[in-house]
Short mmCIF file of C-alpha atoms in Angstrom, two decimals:
data_model
loop_
_atom_site.label_atom_id
_atom_site.label_comp_id
_atom_site.label_asym_id
_atom_site.label_seq_id
_atom_site.Cartn_x
_atom_site.Cartn_y
_atom_site.Cartn_z
CA MET A 20 44.84 98.62 164.10
CA TYR A 21 45.21 100.10 160.63
CA ASN A 22 43.37 99.11 157.47
CA LEU A 23 46.26 98.68 155.08
CA ASP A 24 46.31 100.77 151.92
CA PRO A 25 46.64 98.76 148.67
CA VAL A 26 50.04 100.35 148.03
CA THR A 27 51.31 99.16 151.42
CA ILE A 28 49.90 95.68 150.79
CA ALA A 29 51.70 95.57 147.43
CA ILE A 30 55.04 96.58 148.98
CA ILE A 31 54.69 94.06 151.82
CA ALA A 32 53.74 91.35 149.32
CA ALA A 33 56.80 92.14 147.18
CA ASN A 34 59.05 91.91 150.24
CA VAL A 35 57.51 88.64 151.38
CA ILE A 36 57.67 87.01 147.93
CA MET A 37 61.25 88.13 147.22
CA SER A 38 62.45 87.22 150.71
CA ILE A 39 60.87 83.75 150.74
CA LYS A 40 62.36 83.10 147.32
CA GLY A 41 65.74 84.16 148.70
CA PHE A 42 65.38 81.92 151.76
CA ASP A 43 64.92 78.86 149.55
CA ASP A 44 67.12 79.79 146.60
CA ARG A 45 70.68 80.77 147.50
CA VAL A 46 71.59 81.52 143.89
CA PHE A 47 68.70 84.00 143.67
CA PHE A 48 69.72 85.57 146.99
CA GLU A 49 73.34 85.98 145.90
CA LYS A 50 72.32 87.41 142.53
CA TYR A 51 70.17 90.22 143.92
CA LYS A 52 71.71 91.14 147.28
CA PHE A 53 73.65 94.36 147.79
CA ASN A 54 77.30 93.65 147.05
CA VAL A 55 79.87 96.39 146.52
CA GLY A 56 82.04 94.44 144.09
CA SER A 57 79.13 93.39 141.90
CA ILE A 58 77.60 96.88 141.86
CA THR A 59 80.87 98.52 140.88
CA ARG A 60 81.06 96.02 138.00
CA GLY A 61 77.75 97.32 136.69
CA GLU A 62 75.04 95.25 138.40
CA GLN A 63 73.02 98.31 139.38
CA ILE A 64 69.80 96.30 139.86
CA ARG A 65 71.20 95.23 143.24
CA MET A 66 70.78 98.81 144.49
CA PHE A 67 67.02 98.24 144.27
CA SER A 68 66.49 94.48 144.53
CA SER A 69 68.46 94.13 147.78
CA GLY A 70 65.78 96.21 149.49
CA PHE A 71 63.28 93.38 149.03
CA LEU A 72 65.48 90.56 150.36
CA HIS A 73 65.92 89.65 154.03
CA VAL A 74 68.27 87.45 156.04
CA ASP A 75 65.54 85.49 157.80
CA THR A 76 61.91 85.58 158.88
CA THR A 77 62.63 87.67 161.98
CA HIS A 78 64.39 90.32 159.92
CA LEU A 79 61.50 90.38 157.42
CA LEU A 80 58.80 90.55 160.10
CA PHE A 81 60.53 93.35 161.99
CA ASN A 82 60.75 95.53 158.89
CA MET A 83 57.21 94.79 157.71
CA PHE A 84 55.81 95.29 161.23
CA THR A 85 57.45 98.72 161.34
CA LEU A 86 56.17 99.58 157.86
CA TYR A 87 52.66 98.52 158.90
CA PHE A 88 52.61 101.07 161.72
CA PHE A 89 54.08 103.99 159.81
CA ALA A 90 52.78 103.68 156.23
CA ASN A 91 49.25 104.97 156.78
CA PRO A 92 50.19 108.34 158.33
CA VAL A 93 52.37 109.11 155.30
CA ILE A 94 49.73 108.02 152.78
CA LEU A 95 47.00 109.97 154.56
CA GLU A 96 49.05 113.17 154.65
CA LEU A 97 50.84 113.02 151.30
CA GLY A 98 49.00 110.48 149.14
CA GLN A 99 49.97 107.18 147.54
CA LEU A 100 52.31 108.59 144.89
CA ASN A 101 54.36 110.61 147.36
CA PHE A 102 54.49 107.61 149.68
CA ILE A 103 56.00 105.53 146.88
CA ILE A 104 58.45 108.34 146.08
CA ILE A 105 59.60 108.49 149.71
CA TYR A 106 59.87 104.69 149.97
CA ILE A 107 61.94 104.29 146.81
CA ALA A 108 64.06 107.39 147.49
CA SER A 109 64.85 106.14 150.99
CA LEU A 110 65.71 102.66 149.71
CA VAL A 111 68.05 103.97 147.01
CA PHE A 112 69.60 106.70 149.14
CA GLY A 113 70.25 104.19 151.90
CA ASN A 114 72.08 101.93 149.48
CA LEU A 115 73.99 104.86 147.96
CA LEU A 116 75.26 105.75 151.43
CA SER A 117 76.20 102.12 152.07
CA LEU A 118 78.04 102.05 148.75
CA TYR A 119 79.93 105.20 149.73
CA PHE A 120 80.75 103.98 153.24
CA HIS A 121 82.02 100.61 151.95
CA LYS A 122 83.34 101.58 148.51
CA ASP A 123 86.72 99.97 149.21
CA GLU A 124 85.25 96.77 150.66
CA PHE A 125 84.38 94.84 147.51
CA TRP A 126 83.21 91.86 149.56
CA TYR A 127 80.69 93.90 151.59
CA SER A 128 77.13 92.60 151.23
CA ALA A 129 73.80 93.47 152.80
CA VAL A 130 70.05 93.03 152.35
CA GLY A 131 66.85 94.39 153.83
CA ALA A 132 64.09 96.97 153.53
CA SER A 133 65.47 98.80 156.55
CA GLY A 134 66.56 101.88 154.59
CA ALA A 135 63.18 102.31 152.92
CA VAL A 136 61.27 101.56 156.14
CA THR A 137 63.36 103.96 158.20
CA GLY A 138 62.65 106.64 155.61
CA ILE A 139 58.90 106.02 155.94
CA LEU A 140 59.23 105.96 159.73
CA TYR A 141 60.93 109.36 159.74
CA ALA A 142 58.41 110.75 157.26
CA ALA A 143 55.47 109.60 159.41
CA ILE A 144 56.93 111.11 162.56
CA LEU A 145 57.62 114.42 160.82
CA LEU A 146 54.04 114.50 159.57
CA GLN A 147 52.37 113.30 162.79
CA PRO A 148 54.80 113.87 165.67
CA GLU A 149 51.98 113.49 168.18
CA MET A 150 51.46 109.80 167.33
CA SER A 151 51.94 107.28 170.11
CA LEU A 152 52.84 103.59 169.95
CA TYR A 153 52.31 100.68 172.31
CA MET A 154 55.24 98.28 172.10
CA PHE A 155 55.69 94.78 173.49
CA PHE A 156 56.07 94.56 177.29
CA ILE A 157 55.78 98.35 177.67
CA PRO A 158 52.38 99.29 179.21
CA ILE A 159 52.61 103.01 178.42
CA PRO A 160 52.41 104.75 175.03
CA ILE A 161 55.72 105.72 173.46
CA PRO A 162 55.85 109.00 171.50
CA GLY A 163 56.54 108.32 167.83
CA TYR A 164 59.65 110.46 167.75
CA ILE A 165 61.15 108.46 170.65
CA PHE A 166 60.56 105.24 168.74
CA GLY A 167 62.09 106.80 165.63
CA ILE A 168 65.21 107.92 167.45
CA GLY A 169 65.51 104.51 169.15
CA TYR A 170 65.18 102.70 165.84
CA LEU A 171 68.00 104.76 164.37
CA LEU A 172 70.18 104.29 167.45
CA TYR A 173 69.77 100.54 166.97
CA SER A 174 71.36 101.01 163.55
CA ILE A 175 74.44 102.49 165.24
CA TYR A 176 74.75 99.32 167.31
CA GLY A 177 74.27 97.20 164.21
CA MET A 178 76.93 99.10 162.30
CA LYS A 179 79.45 98.92 165.12
CA LYS A 180 78.89 95.21 165.73
CA ARG A 181 78.28 94.31 162.08
CA ILE A 182 75.26 92.24 163.09
CA GLY A 183 74.21 89.77 160.42
CA ASN A 184 74.00 90.29 156.67
CA ILE A 185 71.85 93.38 157.21
CA GLY A 186 72.26 96.86 155.70
CA HIS A 187 72.58 98.76 158.96
CA ASP A 188 74.35 101.60 157.17
CA ALA A 189 71.26 101.93 155.00
CA HIS A 190 69.25 102.95 158.09
CA PHE A 191 71.21 106.18 158.13
CA GLY A 192 70.75 106.84 154.43
CA GLY A 193 67.09 105.85 154.57
CA ALA A 194 66.40 108.18 157.47
CA VAL A 195 68.10 111.05 155.67
CA GLY A 196 66.20 110.24 152.47
CA GLY A 197 62.80 110.08 154.17
CA TYR A 198 63.56 113.15 156.26
CA ALA A 199 64.73 115.27 153.31
CA VAL A 200 62.11 114.18 150.76
CA THR A 201 59.26 114.72 153.24
CA LEU A 202 60.44 118.25 153.99
CA ILE A 203 60.75 118.92 150.25
CA LEU A 204 57.20 117.66 149.67
CA MET A 205 55.79 119.58 152.64
CA PRO A 206 58.00 122.62 153.39
CA SER A 207 55.22 124.10 155.54
CA LEU A 208 56.52 121.84 158.33
CA PHE A 209 59.37 124.30 158.84
CA LYS A 210 56.74 126.82 159.98
CA THR A 211 54.49 124.50 161.96
CA ASP A 212 56.85 122.00 163.62
CA LEU A 213 60.43 123.21 163.62
CA GLY A 214 61.05 121.65 167.06
CA HIS A 215 60.49 118.06 165.95
CA ILE A 216 62.42 118.71 162.73
CA GLY A 217 65.42 119.70 164.86
CA LEU A 218 64.96 116.82 167.31
CA LEU A 219 64.80 114.18 164.59
CA ALA A 220 67.91 115.65 162.98
CA ILE A 221 70.00 114.96 166.10
CA PRO A 222 70.55 111.19 165.62
CA ILE A 223 71.28 111.76 161.93
CA ILE A 224 73.96 114.28 162.88
CA ILE A 225 75.34 111.91 165.55
CA LEU A 226 75.63 109.10 163.01
CA PHE A 227 77.41 111.40 160.58
CA ILE A 228 79.87 112.53 163.24
CA LEU A 229 80.57 108.96 164.34
CA TYR A 230 81.27 107.97 160.76
CA LYS A 231 83.53 110.95 160.07
CA THR A 232 85.52 110.30 163.26
CA GLY A 233 85.91 106.61 162.43
CA LYS A 234 83.98 105.41 165.48
CA LEU A 235 81.39 103.34 163.63
CA HIS A 236 83.73 100.46 162.79
#
């Protein structure tokens, strides 16, 4: 089990506080969720605030559980400041991609830290591809890159089925954000671990192809 870094604790606390407030206060939730129509009218705060709201407790716990496992490797390798940069960049880039994908759907709404968390997940796996995870009901360790690919494939399912009021499209943008920013911050990875860089790029490319061919919706 990890000892959580203060930065991770602060991010989890912000998500919990904002989400609980949103559970109990529908006006608050509606004011700060991602909504294409509202954003195009100038409410840019939603691009950031929506990343700290969640549909329900299960959605919140899943994202925070994932962040818990993957935050420390990024902080240990790159430091607190770069961790924050990756988290915020992934959150914003995920929402920018959602805005682009749904620019003509003014009613489209979504919430969740999934974009930011997926960015951290991809960053951690790039930095420590040898990591292994033990998941529920699976008695053998799962390589981190397998978990990362599986997490992103789940986003494809979510996008196709439009499951809940969740920013599944932001998973794609978040992964790209975390992937790109990590490689910018540590370009030496191209020399030391080109194989995993290529492997983790595959689901991103698949998602892009599915979108361009109209098979996501």
